[in-house]
Amino acid sequence: MENKVIKKHNLQKLRFYGDEFVFNTVSGMCYRITSTAGFILRSLVAGKKNEQLVDLIQARYGIDQTTAVRDIELLLNNLAELGIIDKHCSP
Amino acid sequence: MSSHPPSSTKHVIENNIKSIAISGLHRGENPQPGPSVIASIRRLFPNFRIVGLSYDPLESSLYSEHSDRPDIAYSMPYPEIGPDALLERLETIIRKEDLVLIIPCLDLEIPNFISISAKLREWGIQCALPTKLSLDAISKSNLSDFCRQLNISSPKTKTVISQFQLEQVAEEIGYPVYVKGVFYEAQLANSKQELIKASEDIAKTWGWPLLVQEALIGEEYDIVGLGDGNGNVIKTCMIRKFQRSSTGKGAAGIVIEDPELERLTQCIIGQLRWNGPFELEFLKAQGKPHALFEINPRFPAWVDFPSQIGCNLPGRLIEGLLGKKLTPLNTCATGQMFVRHCIDLVGDVADIAEMSSTGERTITPYKIKLEVT
């Protein structure tokens, strides 16, 4: 998995309403998300590293590592495109 | 609101009841701020008598049964007639009302009120107004230059004085463009045909010159606030308009907290040394900076929303101008939202007749009579 870091302060602007609804307090945008996306976002807000996310997703959904890495990567790209998170490559 | 003062003129004079005058009293498809300002004032000062300065007997708040109605309305000369006519009419009104403060709520009125501000002070009437210099700087035709000076993004805008120039500038900017009147109204044009139609429509009502503006596509963010005239912002509430009418008016908004918008607001209001109410309107396309596309020199029609959640800006304006104890203003909580709601008000043609023939009308809420059989 590419080594990308999502800065903690960029996640503090997110407010969750249940597992499938998130509000960005800076942009004012609201999003309906899947419960899996909600689980990953909450984990990031709780300070989990991307590598830890893979383990968490594997354990929760019983999928192999390659699938978990790919799905997380796709989701993070989607979230960044939508402006829900800001993604920065670490040096 | 139960504690409205009795509204007969005789009673008002005899009992020294203080009045505040508000204009822009129509809440329709294009809602004006007056009713919202009145409702906010009544939340903090239920005993002030509210005088409506009315430009049309059909202005909707003249028929309201709620806290957003004036106690009495006086018909006013149109702002285009100029400051002398305004002064003359106010002179008549202050013979009947103990007017202590005026909050003009329409863009077109502000230059006239600036012109007569010395006279108002002489009469002991308070009115928070920007300087003529600040007002000129934010006019639709000067806003682009103002933003350039502050290094703030804004849509490309040009003033045009003829049909030929209009078409030339639209081509230069690239379609789609907005065609705007100098004071009011904007129409989107996607082609030369639409451009010509929009310019004819707008020029028919507002005349030339017109403005041609680059159409930015993005989310709209609005900030209502008060400036103290010394470059400081007293308080703001910022929202994303998440539902807009076909004319771009906010039908729903949600409170946000964006440090960048806060910085921009401080920068703009600081530079203008803005005095009184303002509304800043920004558009933001993804990945691009906030672009300032309008500054309104008055409260917006949604100003009663922050008042309802503890940030009563019209109330603060009155406290400041009348030297009253200042009520703390809450910071509006992110996620709080408003949705605009339309209702049908009941009136009688006699109300229109009274306003049209005498130029004033005492507003008595309509009481529904129930007949029990």
PDB file of C-alpha atoms in Angstrom, chain B residues 38-303:
ATOM      1  CA  ILE B  38     -38.166  42.997  12.880  1.00  0.00           C
ATOM      2  CA  ALA B  39     -38.512  39.470  14.302  1.00  0.00           C
ATOM      3  CA  SER B  40     -34.943  39.640  15.639  1.00  0.00           C
ATOM      4  CA  ILE B  41     -35.551  43.025  17.282  1.00  0.00           C
ATOM      5  CA  ARG B  42     -38.726  41.806  18.977  1.00  0.00           C
ATOM      6  CA  ARG B  43     -36.812  38.871  20.479  1.00  0.00           C
ATOM      7  CA  LEU B  44     -34.643  41.320  22.417  1.00  0.00           C
ATOM      8  CA  PHE B  45     -36.792  44.441  22.611  1.00  0.00           C
ATOM      9  CA  PRO B  46     -40.476  43.476  22.644  1.00  0.00           C
ATOM     10  CA  ASN B  47     -41.555  46.964  23.703  1.00  0.00           C
ATOM     11  CA  PHE B  48     -40.151  48.989  20.864  1.00  0.00           C
ATOM     12  CA  ARG B  49     -42.730  50.170  18.374  1.00  0.00           C
ATOM     13  CA  ILE B  50     -41.775  49.053  14.897  1.00  0.00           C
ATOM     14  CA  VAL B  51     -42.415  51.466  12.058  1.00  0.00           C
ATOM     15  CA  GLY B  52     -42.426  49.932   8.582  1.00  0.00           C
ATOM     16  CA  LEU B  53     -41.119  52.059   5.714  1.00  0.00           C
ATOM     17  CA  SER B  54     -43.098  50.634   2.824  1.00  0.00           C
ATOM     18  CA  TYR B  55     -42.744  50.926  -0.940  1.00  0.00           C
ATOM     19  CA  ASP B  56     -45.816  48.892  -1.854  1.00  0.00           C
ATOM     20  CA  PRO B  57     -49.176  48.258  -0.125  1.00  0.00           C
ATOM     21  CA  LEU B  58     -48.740  44.558  -0.945  1.00  0.00           C
ATOM     22  CA  GLU B  59     -45.501  44.065   0.986  1.00  0.00           C
ATOM     23  CA  SER B  60     -46.188  40.798   2.732  1.00  0.00           C
ATOM     24  CA  SER B  61     -45.199  41.573   6.324  1.00  0.00           C
ATOM     25  CA  LEU B  62     -47.946  44.238   6.418  1.00  0.00           C
ATOM     26  CA  TYR B  63     -50.329  41.258   6.525  1.00  0.00           C
ATOM     27  CA  SER B  64     -48.401  39.106   8.962  1.00  0.00           C
ATOM     28  CA  GLU B  65     -49.855  38.043  12.309  1.00  0.00           C
ATOM     29  CA  HIS B  66     -46.431  37.137  13.632  1.00  0.00           C
ATOM     30  CA  SER B  67     -43.505  38.887  15.251  1.00  0.00           C
ATOM     31  CA  ASP B  68     -42.124  39.853  11.819  1.00  0.00           C
ATOM     32  CA  ARG B  69     -44.741  42.557  11.203  1.00  0.00           C
ATOM     33  CA  PRO B  70     -44.435  46.296  11.856  1.00  0.00           C
ATOM     34  CA  ASP B  71     -46.890  48.029  14.202  1.00  0.00           C
ATOM     35  CA  ILE B  72     -47.530  50.716  11.644  1.00  0.00           C
ATOM     36  CA  ALA B  73     -46.440  51.254   8.058  1.00  0.00           C
ATOM     37  CA  TYR B  74     -45.849  54.478   6.141  1.00  0.00           C
ATOM     38  CA  SER B  75     -45.577  54.586   2.376  1.00  0.00           C
ATOM     39  CA  MET B  76     -42.258  55.910   1.138  1.00  0.00           C
ATOM     40  CA  PRO B  77     -41.066  57.570  -2.077  1.00  0.00           C
ATOM     41  CA  TYR B  78     -39.010  55.193  -4.254  1.00  0.00           C
ATOM     42  CA  PRO B  79     -35.269  55.433  -3.569  1.00  0.00           C
ATOM     43  CA  GLU B  80     -34.623  56.463  -7.203  1.00  0.00           C
ATOM     44  CA  ILE B  81     -36.364  59.784  -6.479  1.00  0.00           C
ATOM     45  CA  GLY B  82     -33.458  60.740  -4.236  1.00  0.00           C
ATOM     46  CA  PRO B  83     -32.518  61.850  -0.709  1.00  0.00           C
ATOM     47  CA  ASP B  84     -34.632  65.024  -0.594  1.00  0.00           C
ATOM     48  CA  ALA B  85     -37.878  63.105  -1.017  1.00  0.00           C
ATOM     49  CA  LEU B  86     -36.738  60.631   1.665  1.00  0.00           C
ATOM     50  CA  LEU B  87     -35.949  63.434   4.068  1.00  0.00           C
ATOM     51  CA  GLU B  88     -39.258  65.129   3.431  1.00  0.00           C
ATOM     52  CA  ARG B  89     -41.195  61.933   4.099  1.00  0.00           C
ATOM     53  CA  LEU B  90     -39.225  61.166   7.256  1.00  0.00           C
ATOM     54  CA  GLU B  91     -39.916  64.691   8.462  1.00  0.00           C
ATOM     55  CA  THR B  92     -43.639  63.930   8.283  1.00  0.00           C
ATOM     56  CA  ILE B  93     -43.202  60.584  10.026  1.00  0.00           C
ATOM     57  CA  ILE B  94     -41.225  61.984  12.956  1.00  0.00           C
ATOM     58  CA  ARG B  95     -44.090  64.357  13.714  1.00  0.00           C
ATOM     59  CA  LYS B  96     -46.104  61.255  14.564  1.00  0.00           C
ATOM     60  CA  GLU B  97     -43.451  58.872  15.829  1.00  0.00           C
ATOM     61  CA  ASP B  98     -40.700  59.146  18.409  1.00  0.00           C
ATOM     62  CA  LEU B  99     -38.201  57.647  15.985  1.00  0.00           C
ATOM     63  CA  VAL B 100     -34.850  56.830  17.569  1.00  0.00           C
ATOM     64  CA  LEU B 101     -33.309  54.513  14.991  1.00  0.00           C
ATOM     65  CA  ILE B 102     -33.605  53.451  11.354  1.00  0.00           C
ATOM     66  CA  ILE B 103     -32.334  50.195   9.842  1.00  0.00           C
ATOM     67  CA  PRO B 104     -32.482  50.476   6.041  1.00  0.00           C
ATOM     68  CA  CYS B 105     -32.754  46.997   4.559  1.00  0.00           C
ATOM     69  CA  LEU B 106     -32.574  47.624   0.803  1.00  0.00           C
ATOM     70  CA  ASP B 107     -29.377  48.198  -1.186  1.00  0.00           C
ATOM     71  CA  LEU B 108     -30.846  51.059  -3.203  1.00  0.00           C
ATOM     72  CA  GLU B 109     -31.722  53.046  -0.073  1.00  0.00           C
ATOM     73  CA  ILE B 110     -28.237  53.112   1.420  1.00  0.00           C
ATOM     74  CA  PRO B 111     -26.788  55.968  -0.716  1.00  0.00           C
ATOM     75  CA  ASN B 112     -29.807  58.149   0.152  1.00  0.00           C
ATOM     76  CA  PHE B 113     -29.444  57.423   3.862  1.00  0.00           C
ATOM     77  CA  ILE B 114     -25.727  58.272   3.678  1.00  0.00           C
ATOM     78  CA  SER B 115     -26.686  61.584   2.058  1.00  0.00           C
ATOM     79  CA  ILE B 116     -29.108  62.482   4.851  1.00  0.00           C
ATOM     80  CA  SER B 117     -27.102  61.025   7.744  1.00  0.00           C
ATOM     81  CA  ALA B 118     -26.104  64.448   9.146  1.00  0.00           C
ATOM     82  CA  LYS B 119     -29.749  65.505   9.268  1.00  0.00           C
ATOM     83  CA  LEU B 120     -30.727  62.247  10.953  1.00  0.00           C
ATOM     84  CA  ARG B 121     -28.083  62.846  13.632  1.00  0.00           C
ATOM     85  CA  GLU B 122     -29.427  66.357  14.086  1.00  0.00           C
ATOM     86  CA  TRP B 123     -32.888  64.865  14.666  1.00  0.00           C
ATOM     87  CA  GLY B 124     -31.452  62.394  17.184  1.00  0.00           C
ATOM     88  CA  ILE B 125     -32.070  59.379  14.931  1.00  0.00           C
ATOM     89  CA  GLN B 126     -29.361  56.705  14.930  1.00  0.00           C
ATOM     90  CA  CYS B 127     -28.485  54.792  11.755  1.00  0.00           C
ATOM     91  CA  ALA B 128     -25.421  52.570  11.215  1.00  0.00           C
ATOM     92  CA  LEU B 129     -24.116  53.261   7.718  1.00  0.00           C
ATOM     93  CA  PRO B 130     -20.907  52.618   5.822  1.00  0.00           C
ATOM     94  CA  THR B 131     -18.997  55.595   4.435  1.00  0.00           C
ATOM     95  CA  LYS B 132     -19.666  56.586   0.835  1.00  0.00           C
ATOM     96  CA  LEU B 133     -16.105  55.511   0.034  1.00  0.00           C
ATOM     97  CA  SER B 134     -16.668  51.977   1.405  1.00  0.00           C
ATOM     98  CA  LEU B 135     -19.993  51.697  -0.383  1.00  0.00           C
ATOM     99  CA  ASP B 136     -18.442  52.735  -3.695  1.00  0.00           C
ATOM    100  CA  ALA B 137     -15.615  50.236  -3.245  1.00  0.00           C
ATOM    101  CA  ILE B 138     -18.041  47.314  -2.991  1.00  0.00           C
ATOM    102  CA  SER B 139     -20.413  48.353  -5.776  1.00  0.00           C
ATOM    103  CA  LYS B 140     -20.914  45.611  -8.342  1.00  0.00           C
ATOM    104  CA  SER B 141     -18.828  47.507 -10.887  1.00  0.00           C
ATOM    105  CA  ASN B 142     -15.886  48.131  -8.502  1.00  0.00           C
ATOM    106  CA  LEU B 143     -15.818  44.849  -6.567  1.00  0.00           C
ATOM    107  CA  SER B 144     -13.423  43.140  -8.968  1.00  0.00           C
ATOM    108  CA  ASP B 145     -10.805  45.896  -8.524  1.00  0.00           C
ATOM    109  CA  PHE B 146     -11.303  45.901  -4.763  1.00  0.00           C
ATOM    110  CA  CYS B 147     -10.679  42.143  -4.644  1.00  0.00           C
ATOM    111  CA  ARG B 148      -7.583  42.475  -6.820  1.00  0.00           C
ATOM    112  CA  GLN B 149      -6.105  44.975  -4.351  1.00  0.00           C
ATOM    113  CA  LEU B 150      -6.622  42.509  -1.491  1.00  0.00           C
ATOM    114  CA  ASN B 151      -5.473  39.520  -3.527  1.00  0.00           C
ATOM    115  CA  ILE B 152      -8.888  37.906  -3.100  1.00  0.00           C
ATOM    116  CA  SER B 153     -10.327  35.833  -5.896  1.00  0.00           C
ATOM    117  CA  SER B 154     -13.476  37.159  -7.608  1.00  0.00           C
ATOM    118  CA  PRO B 155     -15.325  36.430 -10.850  1.00  0.00           C
ATOM    119  CA  LYS B 156     -14.277  38.506 -13.874  1.00  0.00           C
ATOM    120  CA  THR B 157     -16.767  41.380 -14.135  1.00  0.00           C
ATOM    121  CA  LYS B 158     -17.087  44.185 -16.645  1.00  0.00           C
ATOM    122  CA  THR B 159     -19.467  47.117 -16.939  1.00  0.00           C
ATOM    123  CA  VAL B 160     -21.026  47.560 -20.362  1.00  0.00           C
ATOM    124  CA  ILE B 161     -22.979  50.483 -21.758  1.00  0.00           C
ATOM    125  CA  SER B 162     -24.251  49.126 -25.073  1.00  0.00           C
ATOM    126  CA  GLN B 163     -25.548  45.956 -26.707  1.00  0.00           C
ATOM    127  CA  PHE B 164     -22.440  45.816 -28.905  1.00  0.00           C
ATOM    128  CA  GLN B 165     -20.092  46.021 -25.925  1.00  0.00           C
ATOM    129  CA  LEU B 166     -22.203  43.475 -24.031  1.00  0.00           C
ATOM    130  CA  GLU B 167     -21.775  40.859 -26.755  1.00  0.00           C
ATOM    131  CA  GLN B 168     -18.076  41.620 -27.119  1.00  0.00           C
ATOM    132  CA  VAL B 169     -17.390  41.274 -23.366  1.00  0.00           C
ATOM    133  CA  ALA B 170     -19.446  38.075 -23.076  1.00  0.00           C
ATOM    134  CA  GLU B 171     -17.349  36.517 -25.873  1.00  0.00           C
ATOM    135  CA  GLU B 172     -14.179  37.676 -24.147  1.00  0.00           C
ATOM    136  CA  ILE B 173     -15.163  36.213 -20.758  1.00  0.00           C
ATOM    137  CA  GLY B 174     -16.651  33.076 -22.320  1.00  0.00           C
ATOM    138  CA  TYR B 175     -20.133  31.583 -21.853  1.00  0.00           C
ATOM    139  CA  PRO B 176     -21.922  30.992 -19.550  1.00  0.00           C
ATOM    140  CA  VAL B 177     -22.000  34.509 -18.099  1.00  0.00           C
ATOM    141  CA  TYR B 178     -24.274  36.380 -15.729  1.00  0.00           C
ATOM    142  CA  VAL B 179     -25.922  39.579 -16.918  1.00  0.00           C
ATOM    143  CA  LYS B 180     -26.601  41.829 -13.938  1.00  0.00           C
ATOM    144  CA  GLY B 181     -28.291  45.129 -13.241  1.00  0.00           C
ATOM    145  CA  VAL B 182     -26.126  47.642 -11.394  1.00  0.00           C
ATOM    146  CA  PHE B 183     -28.254  47.271  -8.271  1.00  0.00           C
ATOM    147  CA  TYR B 184     -30.519  44.235  -8.654  1.00  0.00           C
ATOM    148  CA  GLU B 185     -31.295  41.176 -10.735  1.00  0.00           C
ATOM    149  CA  ALA B 186     -29.071  38.670 -12.448  1.00  0.00           C
ATOM    150  CA  GLN B 187     -29.748  36.242 -15.289  1.00  0.00           C
ATOM    151  CA  LEU B 188     -27.578  33.418 -16.533  1.00  0.00           C
ATOM    152  CA  ALA B 189     -26.866  33.408 -20.266  1.00  0.00           C
ATOM    153  CA  ASN B 190     -25.476  30.327 -21.994  1.00  0.00           C
ATOM    154  CA  SER B 191     -25.508  31.772 -25.505  1.00  0.00           C
ATOM    155  CA  LYS B 192     -25.664  35.016 -27.452  1.00  0.00           C
ATOM    156  CA  GLN B 193     -29.443  34.640 -27.810  1.00  0.00           C
ATOM    157  CA  GLU B 194     -29.892  34.243 -24.054  1.00  0.00           C
ATOM    158  CA  LEU B 195     -27.514  37.133 -23.462  1.00  0.00           C
ATOM    159  CA  ILE B 196     -29.586  39.483 -25.600  1.00  0.00           C
ATOM    160  CA  LYS B 197     -32.836  38.406 -23.955  1.00  0.00           C
ATOM    161  CA  ALA B 198     -31.361  38.762 -20.434  1.00  0.00           C
ATOM    162  CA  SER B 199     -29.975  42.212 -21.193  1.00  0.00           C
ATOM    163  CA  GLU B 200     -33.331  43.386 -22.601  1.00  0.00           C
ATOM    164  CA  ASP B 201     -35.190  42.045 -19.545  1.00  0.00           C
ATOM    165  CA  ILE B 202     -32.872  43.649 -17.028  1.00  0.00           C
ATOM    166  CA  ALA B 203     -32.365  46.949 -18.855  1.00  0.00           C
ATOM    167  CA  LYS B 204     -36.151  47.325 -19.141  1.00  0.00           C
ATOM    168  CA  THR B 205     -36.415  47.462 -15.331  1.00  0.00           C
ATOM    169  CA  TRP B 206     -33.065  48.808 -14.193  1.00  0.00           C
ATOM    170  CA  GLY B 207     -31.683  50.548 -17.271  1.00  0.00           C
ATOM    171  CA  TRP B 208     -28.086  50.646 -18.504  1.00  0.00           C
ATOM    172  CA  PRO B 209     -25.234  50.154 -17.718  1.00  0.00           C
ATOM    173  CA  LEU B 210     -25.270  46.409 -17.169  1.00  0.00           C
ATOM    174  CA  LEU B 211     -22.612  44.103 -15.812  1.00  0.00           C
ATOM    175  CA  VAL B 212     -21.303  40.957 -17.445  1.00  0.00           C
ATOM    176  CA  GLN B 213     -19.855  38.488 -14.974  1.00  0.00           C
ATOM    177  CA  GLU B 214     -18.045  35.194 -15.323  1.00  0.00           C
ATOM    178  CA  ALA B 215     -20.342  32.399 -14.090  1.00  0.00           C
ATOM    179  CA  LEU B 216     -18.525  30.425 -11.427  1.00  0.00           C
ATOM    180  CA  ILE B 217     -19.903  27.013 -10.618  1.00  0.00           C
ATOM    181  CA  GLY B 218     -19.521  25.890  -7.024  1.00  0.00           C
ATOM    182  CA  GLU B 219     -20.875  25.980  -3.518  1.00  0.00           C
ATOM    183  CA  GLU B 220     -22.152  29.271  -2.137  1.00  0.00           C
ATOM    184  CA  TYR B 221     -21.020  30.515   1.270  1.00  0.00           C
ATOM    185  CA  ASP B 222     -22.522  33.576   2.928  1.00  0.00           C
ATOM    186  CA  ILE B 223     -21.454  35.521   5.975  1.00  0.00           C
ATOM    187  CA  VAL B 224     -23.646  37.939   7.893  1.00  0.00           C
ATOM    188  CA  GLY B 225     -21.976  40.242  10.361  1.00  0.00           C
ATOM    189  CA  LEU B 226     -21.547  43.627  11.927  1.00  0.00           C
ATOM    190  CA  GLY B 227     -18.589  45.958  11.486  1.00  0.00           C
ATOM    191  CA  ASP B 228     -17.725  48.550  14.125  1.00  0.00           C
ATOM    192  CA  GLY B 229     -16.489  51.194  11.687  1.00  0.00           C
ATOM    193  CA  ASN B 230     -12.923  50.932  12.996  1.00  0.00           C
ATOM    194  CA  GLY B 231     -11.921  47.876  11.021  1.00  0.00           C
ATOM    195  CA  ASN B 232     -13.172  45.297  13.527  1.00  0.00           C
ATOM    196  CA  VAL B 233     -15.772  42.590  13.035  1.00  0.00           C
ATOM    197  CA  ILE B 234     -18.144  42.468  16.008  1.00  0.00           C
ATOM    198  CA  LYS B 235     -19.607  39.049  15.223  1.00  0.00           C
ATOM    199  CA  THR B 236     -20.483  36.859  12.249  1.00  0.00           C
ATOM    200  CA  CYS B 237     -22.485  33.798  11.324  1.00  0.00           C
ATOM    201  CA  MET B 238     -21.344  31.847   8.263  1.00  0.00           C
ATOM    202  CA  ILE B 239     -23.418  29.385   6.296  1.00  0.00           C
ATOM    203  CA  ARG B 240     -23.344  27.217   3.217  1.00  0.00           C
ATOM    204  CA  LYS B 241     -26.493  27.802   1.181  1.00  0.00           C
ATOM    205  CA  PHE B 242     -27.432  24.230   0.468  1.00  0.00           C
ATOM    206  CA  GLN B 243     -30.702  24.901  -1.268  1.00  0.00           C
ATOM    207  CA  ARG B 244     -31.017  27.749  -3.711  1.00  0.00           C
ATOM    208  CA  SER B 245     -34.070  29.055  -5.565  1.00  0.00           C
ATOM    209  CA  SER B 246     -34.026  29.517  -9.350  1.00  0.00           C
ATOM    210  CA  THR B 247     -32.935  33.120  -8.732  1.00  0.00           C
ATOM    211  CA  GLY B 248     -30.090  32.054  -6.443  1.00  0.00           C
ATOM    212  CA  LYS B 249     -31.802  32.994  -3.186  1.00  0.00           C
ATOM    213  CA  GLY B 250     -31.003  30.790  -0.203  1.00  0.00           C
ATOM    214  CA  ALA B 251     -33.892  28.505   0.675  1.00  0.00           C
ATOM    215  CA  ALA B 252     -31.826  26.559   3.201  1.00  0.00           C
ATOM    216  CA  GLY B 253     -28.508  27.130   4.909  1.00  0.00           C
ATOM    217  CA  ILE B 254     -26.255  25.333   7.375  1.00  0.00           C
ATOM    218  CA  VAL B 255     -23.766  26.859   9.811  1.00  0.00           C
ATOM    219  CA  ILE B 256     -20.110  26.131   9.077  1.00  0.00           C
ATOM    220  CA  GLU B 257     -16.837  27.167  10.666  1.00  0.00           C
ATOM    221  CA  ASP B 258     -14.179  27.854   8.046  1.00  0.00           C
ATOM    222  CA  PRO B 259     -10.967  29.571   9.230  1.00  0.00           C
ATOM    223  CA  GLU B 260     -10.222  30.729   5.682  1.00  0.00           C
ATOM    224  CA  LEU B 261     -13.601  32.487   5.376  1.00  0.00           C
ATOM    225  CA  GLU B 262     -13.004  34.060   8.787  1.00  0.00           C
ATOM    226  CA  ARG B 263      -9.638  35.371   7.586  1.00  0.00           C
ATOM    227  CA  LEU B 264     -11.172  36.760   4.391  1.00  0.00           C
ATOM    228  CA  THR B 265     -13.995  38.448   6.327  1.00  0.00           C
ATOM    229  CA  GLN B 266     -11.532  40.146   8.702  1.00  0.00           C
ATOM    230  CA  CYS B 267      -9.427  41.250   5.762  1.00  0.00           C
ATOM    231  CA  ILE B 268     -12.370  42.713   3.776  1.00  0.00           C
ATOM    232  CA  ILE B 269     -14.159  44.397   6.673  1.00  0.00           C
ATOM    233  CA  GLY B 270     -10.845  45.628   8.097  1.00  0.00           C
ATOM    234  CA  GLN B 271      -9.845  47.199   4.787  1.00  0.00           C
ATOM    235  CA  LEU B 272     -13.245  48.869   4.340  1.00  0.00           C
ATOM    236  CA  ARG B 273     -13.498  49.901   8.014  1.00  0.00           C
ATOM    237  CA  TRP B 274     -17.085  48.830   7.514  1.00  0.00           C
ATOM    238  CA  ASN B 275     -19.720  50.307   9.791  1.00  0.00           C
ATOM    239  CA  GLY B 276     -22.951  48.387  10.396  1.00  0.00           C
ATOM    240  CA  PRO B 277     -24.497  45.260   8.924  1.00  0.00           C
ATOM    241  CA  PHE B 278     -23.038  43.394   5.958  1.00  0.00           C
ATOM    242  CA  GLU B 279     -23.411  40.173   4.013  1.00  0.00           C
ATOM    243  CA  LEU B 280     -20.488  38.674   2.104  1.00  0.00           C
ATOM    244  CA  GLU B 281     -21.257  36.163  -0.657  1.00  0.00           C
ATOM    245  CA  PHE B 282     -18.599  33.717  -1.854  1.00  0.00           C
ATOM    246  CA  LEU B 283     -18.529  30.896  -4.374  1.00  0.00           C
ATOM    247  CA  LYS B 284     -16.084  28.032  -4.094  1.00  0.00           C
ATOM    248  CA  ALA B 285     -15.323  25.565  -6.838  1.00  0.00           C
ATOM    249  CA  GLN B 286     -13.512  22.433  -5.684  1.00  0.00           C
ATOM    250  CA  GLY B 287      -9.770  22.928  -5.525  1.00  0.00           C
ATOM    251  CA  LYS B 288     -10.047  26.690  -6.075  1.00  0.00           C
ATOM    252  CA  PRO B 289     -10.011  29.562  -3.570  1.00  0.00           C
ATOM    253  CA  HIS B 290     -13.187  31.219  -2.314  1.00  0.00           C
ATOM    254  CA  ALA B 291     -14.292  33.847  -4.837  1.00  0.00           C
ATOM    255  CA  LEU B 292     -16.085  36.913  -3.486  1.00  0.00           C
ATOM    256  CA  PHE B 293     -18.939  37.779  -5.832  1.00  0.00           C
ATOM    257  CA  GLU B 294     -21.022  40.234  -3.831  1.00  0.00           C
ATOM    258  CA  ILE B 295     -21.068  42.364  -0.670  1.00  0.00           C
ATOM    259  CA  ASN B 296     -24.445  43.563   0.508  1.00  0.00           C
ATOM    260  CA  PRO B 297     -24.501  46.716   2.680  1.00  0.00           C
ATOM    261  CA  ARG B 298     -27.334  45.467   4.921  1.00  0.00           C
ATOM    262  CA  PHE B 299     -28.612  42.439   6.814  1.00  0.00           C
ATOM    263  CA  PRO B 300     -29.654  39.491   4.636  1.00  0.00           C
ATOM    264  CA  ALA B 301     -33.166  37.994   4.630  1.00  0.00           C
ATOM    265  CA  TRP B 302     -31.888  35.031   6.708  1.00  0.00           C
ATOM    266  CA  VAL B 303     -30.650  37.189   9.613  1.00  0.00           C
TER     267      VAL B 303
END
